[in-house]
Amino acid sequence: ARFGPSHIRAASRLLRPYNPEADAWPFLAQQVVDVGDVACNPYDIEASLASIEAGVLDCLDIASRILVLGGDHTIALPTLRALHAKHGPISVIHFDAHLDTWDTYFGQPYLHGTPFRRASEEGLLDREGCIHVGIRGGLYGAVDMADDRALGFMTVRTHELHLDGPRSVVERIRSRVADRPVYVSVDIDVLDPAYAPGTGTPESGGLASWQLLLMLRELAGLNLVGGDIVEVSPPYDHAEITGIAAAHIGYELLSAWAPPLDDSALKTR
Ligand code: MN
Ligand code: MN
């Protein structure tokens, strides 16, 4: 997944300036800058977390919002540390096949299955305002879900989304988040492997790209402070399918938080 950012960048080259479904100009109505990669220490996860937190804090000095491309899902933890320093407790809208609130794997506390447990334990999250969407697949036991609720999350499982439709899920998200500062974390494995094969822990029965893009679009108007797209793993991708999905997810997020633009002047050019 360390090659994810360059893969998403490459797949983003066909994005166009106007998003008609959102009626948004994501790159014209706001200044958008690719600040490049954070240098990480491949032999020391906690040092890398500190580097990412410092990099995000540097960006937040000059930017009102940040979109982070992963990398694996561990990067959400240092990003939330930085956002918490600026905004206080954060609501998280977490699109993922997996809860990512496990405690440890092989005794290790910092990895891509644990960022939201660590974030909740550290007091970074608003425990009344967090929600997982797209959860599915097997677990080690039902206790995982009880632990997860105690950490501050409600859950919309994928089959509920398929049966009730994405609009009803958006209503649940909006009532859960209300006007809290909110971070949107997108693990690409929330999509079905048909739409995003290039990832490390695929789960069958997932979302279609259009369902996720529609829900992201309808988050416009929430108090969005940042987001991420994680777990894109180019070695497992085919024909840029996953990269293209990730690039369009980023496009919808940038569109959702873009201010309105009076484009009458543009049309006369
Ligand atoms: Mn996942
Ligand atoms: Mn994840």
mmCIF file of C-alpha atoms and ligand atoms in Angstrom:
data_model
loop_
_atom_site.group_PDB
_atom_site.id
_atom_site.type_symbol
_atom_site.label_atom_id
_atom_site.label_comp_id
_atom_site.label_asym_id
_atom_site.label_seq_id
_atom_site.Cartn_x
_atom_site.Cartn_y
_atom_site.Cartn_z
ATOM 1 C CA ALA A 1 0.000 0.000 0.000
ATOM 2 C CA ARG A 2 3.015 2.300 0.233
ATOM 3 C CA PHE A 3 2.749 2.672 -3.541
ATOM 4 C CA GLY A 4 -0.909 3.760 -3.254
ATOM 5 C CA PRO A 5 -0.368 7.537 -3.332
ATOM 6 C CA SER A 6 1.577 7.563 -6.606
ATOM 7 C CA HIS A 7 -0.939 5.135 -8.136
ATOM 8 C CA ILE A 8 -3.909 7.344 -7.147
ATOM 9 C CA ARG A 9 -2.118 10.415 -8.477
ATOM 10 C CA ALA A 10 -1.483 8.670 -11.808
ATOM 11 C CA ALA A 11 -5.128 7.577 -12.046
ATOM 12 C CA SER A 12 -6.329 11.118 -11.275
ATOM 13 C CA ARG A 13 -5.040 12.589 -14.535
ATOM 14 C CA LEU A 14 -8.379 12.190 -16.309
ATOM 15 C CA LEU A 15 -10.341 14.128 -13.695
ATOM 16 C CA ARG A 16 -11.976 17.207 -15.176
ATOM 17 C CA PRO A 17 -12.555 20.580 -13.506
ATOM 18 C CA TYR A 18 -16.374 20.585 -13.259
ATOM 19 C CA ASN A 19 -18.340 17.956 -11.321
ATOM 20 C CA PRO A 20 -21.882 18.167 -12.702
ATOM 21 C CA GLU A 21 -23.615 15.824 -10.229
ATOM 22 C CA ALA A 22 -22.292 17.887 -7.334
ATOM 23 C CA ASP A 23 -22.487 21.165 -9.277
ATOM 24 C CA ALA A 24 -19.011 21.838 -7.895
ATOM 25 C CA TRP A 25 -15.652 23.084 -9.134
ATOM 26 C CA PRO A 26 -13.330 21.210 -6.775
ATOM 27 C CA PHE A 27 -10.102 22.745 -8.102
ATOM 28 C CA LEU A 28 -11.394 26.228 -8.965
ATOM 29 C CA ALA A 29 -13.625 27.149 -6.041
ATOM 30 C CA GLN A 30 -10.772 26.461 -3.597
ATOM 31 C CA GLN A 31 -6.983 26.252 -3.709
ATOM 32 C CA VAL A 32 -5.959 22.588 -3.907
ATOM 33 C CA VAL A 33 -2.283 21.683 -3.517
ATOM 34 C CA ASP A 34 -0.567 18.299 -3.655
ATOM 35 C CA VAL A 35 2.113 18.756 -0.991
ATOM 36 C CA GLY A 36 3.866 15.487 -1.821
ATOM 37 C CA ASP A 37 4.673 12.596 0.471
ATOM 38 C CA VAL A 38 5.545 12.503 4.151
ATOM 39 C CA ALA A 39 8.930 10.868 4.704
ATOM 40 C CA CYS A 40 8.413 7.772 6.857
ATOM 41 C CA ASN A 41 10.817 5.484 8.676
ATOM 42 C CA PRO A 42 10.200 1.988 7.276
ATOM 43 C CA TYR A 43 11.785 0.372 10.371
ATOM 44 C CA ASP A 44 9.891 2.300 13.057
ATOM 45 C CA ILE A 45 6.093 2.599 12.978
ATOM 46 C CA GLU A 46 5.811 5.008 15.918
ATOM 47 C CA ALA A 47 8.432 7.330 14.405
ATOM 48 C CA SER A 48 6.460 7.225 11.158
ATOM 49 C CA LEU A 49 3.251 8.096 13.022
ATOM 50 C CA ALA A 50 5.029 11.123 14.504
ATOM 51 C CA SER A 51 6.262 12.178 11.033
ATOM 52 C CA ILE A 52 2.743 11.935 9.608
ATOM 53 C CA GLU A 53 1.237 13.902 12.492
ATOM 54 C CA ALA A 54 3.865 16.635 12.053
ATOM 55 C CA GLY A 55 3.272 16.696 8.294
ATOM 56 C CA VAL A 56 -0.490 17.043 8.716
ATOM 57 C CA LEU A 57 -0.031 19.779 11.346
ATOM 58 C CA ASP A 58 2.218 21.682 8.902
ATOM 59 C CA CYS A 59 -0.532 21.491 6.278
ATOM 60 C CA LEU A 60 -3.226 22.575 8.714
ATOM 61 C CA ASP A 61 -1.220 25.737 9.415
ATOM 62 C CA ILE A 62 -2.079 26.941 5.928
ATOM 63 C CA ALA A 63 -5.042 24.802 4.828
ATOM 64 C CA SER A 64 -8.530 24.555 6.263
ATOM 65 C CA ARG A 65 -8.892 20.895 5.277
ATOM 66 C CA ILE A 66 -6.699 17.963 4.333
ATOM 67 C CA LEU A 67 -7.169 14.891 2.148
ATOM 68 C CA VAL A 68 -4.559 12.224 2.908
ATOM 69 C CA LEU A 69 -3.757 9.405 0.478
ATOM 70 C CA GLY A 70 -2.438 6.177 1.989
ATOM 71 C CA GLY A 71 -0.705 4.072 2.655
ATOM 72 C CA ASP A 72 -2.387 1.634 4.956
ATOM 73 C CA HIS A 73 -5.138 2.558 7.386
ATOM 74 C CA THR A 74 -2.670 3.179 10.227
ATOM 75 C CA ILE A 75 -2.226 6.704 8.836
ATOM 76 C CA ALA A 76 -5.693 7.697 10.073
ATOM 77 C CA LEU A 77 -4.403 7.719 13.671
ATOM 78 C CA PRO A 78 -1.719 10.418 13.307
ATOM 79 C CA THR A 79 -4.025 12.396 11.007
ATOM 80 C CA LEU A 80 -6.728 12.351 13.696
ATOM 81 C CA ARG A 81 -4.160 13.388 16.317
ATOM 82 C CA ALA A 82 -3.360 16.460 14.241
ATOM 83 C CA LEU A 83 -7.011 17.268 13.497
ATOM 84 C CA HIS A 84 -7.891 16.864 17.187
ATOM 85 C CA ALA A 85 -5.187 19.407 18.061
ATOM 86 C CA LYS A 86 -6.949 21.887 15.786
ATOM 87 C CA HIS A 87 -10.646 21.055 16.279
ATOM 88 C CA GLY A 88 -11.014 19.013 19.475
ATOM 89 C CA PRO A 89 -12.945 15.721 19.411
ATOM 90 C CA ILE A 90 -13.687 14.552 15.876
ATOM 91 C CA SER A 91 -16.575 12.590 14.390
ATOM 92 C CA VAL A 92 -15.447 9.883 11.999
ATOM 93 C CA ILE A 93 -17.443 8.572 9.052
ATOM 94 C CA HIS A 94 -15.576 5.380 8.329
ATOM 95 C CA PHE A 95 -16.229 3.527 5.064
ATOM 96 C CA ASP A 96 -14.598 0.103 5.335
ATOM 97 C CA ALA A 97 -15.375 -3.606 5.160
ATOM 98 C CA HIS A 98 -13.618 -3.875 8.545
ATOM 99 C CA LEU A 99 -14.127 -2.217 11.927
ATOM 100 C CA ASP A 100 -10.440 -1.350 12.441
ATOM 101 C CA THR A 101 -11.084 -1.179 16.184
ATOM 102 C CA TRP A 102 -9.217 -4.326 17.131
ATOM 103 C CA ASP A 103 -6.783 -4.114 20.037
ATOM 104 C CA THR A 104 -3.568 -5.805 18.894
ATOM 105 C CA TYR A 105 -2.293 -8.211 16.263
ATOM 106 C CA PHE A 106 0.632 -10.411 17.267
ATOM 107 C CA GLY A 107 1.002 -8.125 20.276
ATOM 108 C CA GLN A 108 1.393 -4.997 18.159
ATOM 109 C CA PRO A 109 -0.831 -1.998 18.966
ATOM 110 C CA TYR A 110 -0.157 0.184 15.886
ATOM 111 C CA LEU A 111 -1.263 -1.322 12.588
ATOM 112 C CA HIS A 112 -4.033 -1.039 10.048
ATOM 113 C CA GLY A 113 -6.570 -3.031 12.100
ATOM 114 C CA THR A 114 -6.406 -0.770 15.168
ATOM 115 C CA PRO A 115 -6.343 2.964 14.336
ATOM 116 C CA PHE A 116 -9.861 3.779 15.520
ATOM 117 C CA ARG A 117 -9.484 1.935 18.848
ATOM 118 C CA ARG A 118 -6.273 3.860 19.528
ATOM 119 C CA ALA A 119 -7.951 7.116 18.455
ATOM 120 C CA SER A 120 -10.921 6.500 20.757
ATOM 121 C CA GLU A 121 -8.662 5.535 23.685
ATOM 122 C CA GLU A 122 -6.620 8.714 23.152
ATOM 123 C CA GLY A 123 -9.772 10.849 23.357
ATOM 124 C CA LEU A 124 -9.482 12.034 19.757
ATOM 125 C CA LEU A 125 -13.022 10.963 18.794
ATOM 126 C CA ASP A 126 -16.446 12.320 19.623
ATOM 127 C CA ARG A 127 -17.978 9.064 20.839
ATOM 128 C CA GLU A 128 -21.507 10.286 20.107
ATOM 129 C CA GLY A 129 -20.738 11.016 16.459
ATOM 130 C CA CYS A 130 -18.812 8.152 14.841
ATOM 131 C CA ILE A 131 -20.166 5.650 12.332
ATOM 132 C CA HIS A 132 -18.881 2.749 10.249
ATOM 133 C CA VAL A 133 -20.459 2.104 6.834
ATOM 134 C CA GLY A 134 -19.924 -0.972 4.679
ATOM 135 C CA ILE A 135 -18.885 -3.474 7.349
ATOM 136 C CA ARG A 136 -19.083 -7.112 6.242
ATOM 137 C CA GLY A 137 -17.297 -10.421 6.342
ATOM 138 C CA GLY A 138 -16.274 -12.767 9.106
ATOM 139 C CA LEU A 139 -14.990 -11.792 12.539
ATOM 140 C CA TYR A 140 -13.144 -13.592 15.318
ATOM 141 C CA GLY A 141 -16.273 -13.338 17.487
ATOM 142 C CA ALA A 142 -19.364 -11.257 18.265
ATOM 143 C CA VAL A 143 -17.472 -9.533 21.092
ATOM 144 C CA ASP A 144 -15.695 -7.464 18.414
ATOM 145 C CA MET A 145 -18.929 -5.582 17.734
ATOM 146 C CA ALA A 146 -19.734 -4.947 21.417
ATOM 147 C CA ASP A 147 -16.202 -3.595 21.952
ATOM 148 C CA ASP A 148 -16.672 -1.390 18.927
ATOM 149 C CA ARG A 149 -19.908 0.159 20.221
ATOM 150 C CA ALA A 150 -18.195 0.996 23.505
ATOM 151 C CA LEU A 151 -15.520 2.893 21.553
ATOM 152 C CA GLY A 152 -18.161 5.252 20.116
ATOM 153 C CA PHE A 153 -19.224 3.792 16.791
ATOM 154 C CA MET A 154 -22.560 2.870 15.317
ATOM 155 C CA THR A 155 -22.466 0.506 12.352
ATOM 156 C CA VAL A 156 -24.275 0.238 9.036
ATOM 157 C CA ARG A 157 -23.511 -3.184 7.627
ATOM 158 C CA THR A 158 -23.234 -3.650 3.871
ATOM 159 C CA HIS A 159 -26.353 -5.778 3.547
ATOM 160 C CA GLU A 160 -28.401 -3.000 5.220
ATOM 161 C CA LEU A 161 -27.062 -0.564 2.650
ATOM 162 C CA HIS A 162 -27.925 -2.904 -0.192
ATOM 163 C CA LEU A 163 -31.458 -3.493 1.149
ATOM 164 C CA ASP A 164 -32.270 0.088 2.239
ATOM 165 C CA GLY A 165 -30.322 2.044 -0.390
ATOM 166 C CA PRO A 166 -27.513 4.582 -0.035
ATOM 167 C CA ARG A 167 -29.849 7.568 0.512
ATOM 168 C CA SER A 168 -31.270 6.074 3.702
ATOM 169 C CA VAL A 169 -27.709 5.446 4.900
ATOM 170 C CA VAL A 170 -26.842 9.092 4.213
ATOM 171 C CA GLU A 171 -29.769 10.095 6.461
ATOM 172 C CA ARG A 172 -28.390 7.883 9.245
ATOM 173 C CA ILE A 173 -24.907 9.355 8.785
ATOM 174 C CA ARG A 174 -26.160 12.937 8.862
ATOM 175 C CA SER A 175 -28.252 12.452 11.980
ATOM 176 C CA ARG A 176 -25.334 10.716 13.743
ATOM 177 C CA VAL A 177 -22.767 13.388 12.812
ATOM 178 C CA ALA A 178 -24.978 16.511 13.042
ATOM 179 C CA ASP A 179 -22.766 19.637 13.025
ATOM 180 C CA ARG A 180 -19.683 18.100 14.629
ATOM 181 C CA PRO A 181 -16.275 18.460 12.916
ATOM 182 C CA VAL A 182 -16.118 15.313 10.817
ATOM 183 C CA TYR A 183 -13.389 13.252 9.181
ATOM 184 C CA VAL A 184 -14.240 10.889 6.305
ATOM 185 C CA SER A 185 -12.011 7.834 6.192
ATOM 186 C CA VAL A 186 -12.342 5.654 3.088
ATOM 187 C CA ASP A 187 -10.733 2.225 3.073
ATOM 188 C CA ILE A 188 -10.914 1.211 -0.582
ATOM 189 C CA ASP A 189 -11.920 -2.318 0.480
ATOM 190 C CA VAL A 190 -15.382 -0.966 1.299
ATOM 191 C CA LEU A 191 -15.911 -1.402 -2.449
ATOM 192 C CA ASP A 192 -16.565 -4.871 -3.788
ATOM 193 C CA PRO A 193 -13.428 -6.556 -5.179
ATOM 194 C CA ALA A 194 -15.075 -6.209 -8.607
ATOM 195 C CA TYR A 195 -14.654 -2.425 -8.260
ATOM 196 C CA ALA A 196 -11.440 -2.378 -6.216
ATOM 197 C CA PRO A 197 -9.391 -5.554 -6.562
ATOM 198 C CA GLY A 198 -6.142 -3.783 -5.689
ATOM 199 C CA THR A 199 -6.187 -4.022 -1.920
ATOM 200 C CA GLY A 200 -4.774 -6.278 0.773
ATOM 201 C CA THR A 201 -7.889 -7.593 2.544
ATOM 202 C CA PRO A 202 -10.702 -7.859 -0.038
ATOM 203 C CA GLU A 203 -14.190 -8.956 1.101
ATOM 204 C CA SER A 204 -16.908 -10.116 -1.260
ATOM 205 C CA GLY A 205 -20.387 -8.561 -1.329
ATOM 206 C CA GLY A 206 -19.251 -4.949 -1.123
ATOM 207 C CA LEU A 207 -20.379 -1.591 -2.413
ATOM 208 C CA ALA A 208 -20.510 -0.595 -6.044
ATOM 209 C CA SER A 209 -18.505 2.518 -6.877
ATOM 210 C CA TRP A 210 -21.658 4.530 -7.612
ATOM 211 C CA GLN A 211 -23.100 3.840 -4.146
ATOM 212 C CA LEU A 212 -20.000 5.202 -2.420
ATOM 213 C CA LEU A 213 -19.642 8.189 -4.760
ATOM 214 C CA LEU A 214 -23.308 9.123 -4.226
ATOM 215 C CA MET A 215 -22.991 8.947 -0.436
ATOM 216 C CA LEU A 216 -19.808 11.052 -0.439
ATOM 217 C CA ARG A 217 -21.490 13.632 -2.656
ATOM 218 C CA GLU A 218 -24.414 13.862 -0.254
ATOM 219 C CA LEU A 219 -22.105 14.656 2.668
ATOM 220 C CA ALA A 220 -21.853 18.222 1.305
ATOM 221 C CA GLY A 221 -22.883 20.726 3.950
ATOM 222 C CA LEU A 222 -21.509 18.734 6.882
ATOM 223 C CA ASN A 223 -18.654 20.297 8.868
ATOM 224 C CA LEU A 224 -16.004 18.377 6.895
ATOM 225 C CA VAL A 225 -12.463 18.919 8.222
ATOM 226 C CA GLY A 226 -10.568 16.207 6.369
ATOM 227 C CA GLY A 227 -10.475 12.768 4.901
ATOM 228 C CA ASP A 228 -8.340 9.926 3.694
ATOM 229 C CA ILE A 229 -8.274 7.214 1.040
ATOM 230 C CA VAL A 230 -6.291 4.197 2.152
ATOM 231 C CA GLU A 231 -5.334 0.607 1.382
ATOM 232 C CA VAL A 232 -4.933 0.978 -2.385
ATOM 233 C CA SER A 233 -2.288 -1.617 -3.238
ATOM 234 C CA PRO A 234 -1.114 -1.233 -6.853
ATOM 235 C CA PRO A 235 0.607 -4.641 -7.120
ATOM 236 C CA TYR A 236 -2.843 -6.253 -6.782
ATOM 237 C CA ASP A 237 -4.571 -3.804 -9.151
ATOM 238 C CA HIS A 238 -5.592 -4.541 -12.721
ATOM 239 C CA ALA A 239 -6.099 -1.995 -15.489
ATOM 240 C CA GLU A 240 -6.007 0.817 -12.873
ATOM 241 C CA ILE A 241 -9.510 -0.228 -11.701
ATOM 242 C CA THR A 242 -8.737 0.486 -8.048
ATOM 243 C CA GLY A 243 -6.689 3.590 -8.793
ATOM 244 C CA ILE A 244 -9.502 5.097 -10.847
ATOM 245 C CA ALA A 245 -12.037 4.374 -8.097
ATOM 246 C CA ALA A 246 -9.746 6.010 -5.523
ATOM 247 C CA ALA A 247 -9.147 9.078 -7.706
ATOM 248 C CA HIS A 248 -12.893 9.586 -8.137
ATOM 249 C CA ILE A 249 -13.457 9.145 -4.392
ATOM 250 C CA GLY A 250 -10.977 11.958 -3.800
ATOM 251 C CA TYR A 251 -12.711 14.057 -6.434
ATOM 252 C CA GLU A 252 -16.082 13.648 -4.691
ATOM 253 C CA LEU A 253 -14.600 14.536 -1.305
ATOM 254 C CA LEU A 254 -12.940 17.669 -2.698
ATOM 255 C CA SER A 255 -16.246 18.512 -4.395
ATOM 256 C CA ALA A 256 -18.272 17.921 -1.217
ATOM 257 C CA TRP A 257 -16.266 20.489 0.723
ATOM 258 C CA ALA A 258 -15.710 22.960 -2.128
ATOM 259 C CA PRO A 259 -17.462 26.291 -1.579
ATOM 260 C CA PRO A 260 -20.021 27.304 -4.215
ATOM 261 C CA LEU A 261 -18.602 29.129 -7.218
ATOM 262 C CA ASP A 262 -20.380 31.668 -9.370
ATOM 263 C CA ASP A 263 -19.314 30.293 -12.742
ATOM 264 C CA SER A 264 -21.052 32.878 -14.928
ATOM 265 C CA ALA A 265 -17.697 34.521 -15.652
ATOM 266 C CA LEU A 266 -16.218 31.181 -16.722
ATOM 267 C CA LYS A 267 -18.894 30.576 -19.329
ATOM 268 C CA THR A 268 -18.012 33.777 -21.178
ATOM 269 C CA ARG A 269 -14.366 32.794 -21.632
HETATM 270 MN MN MN B 1 -10.637 -2.759 5.378
HETATM 271 MN MN MN B 2 -9.307 -0.218 7.111
#
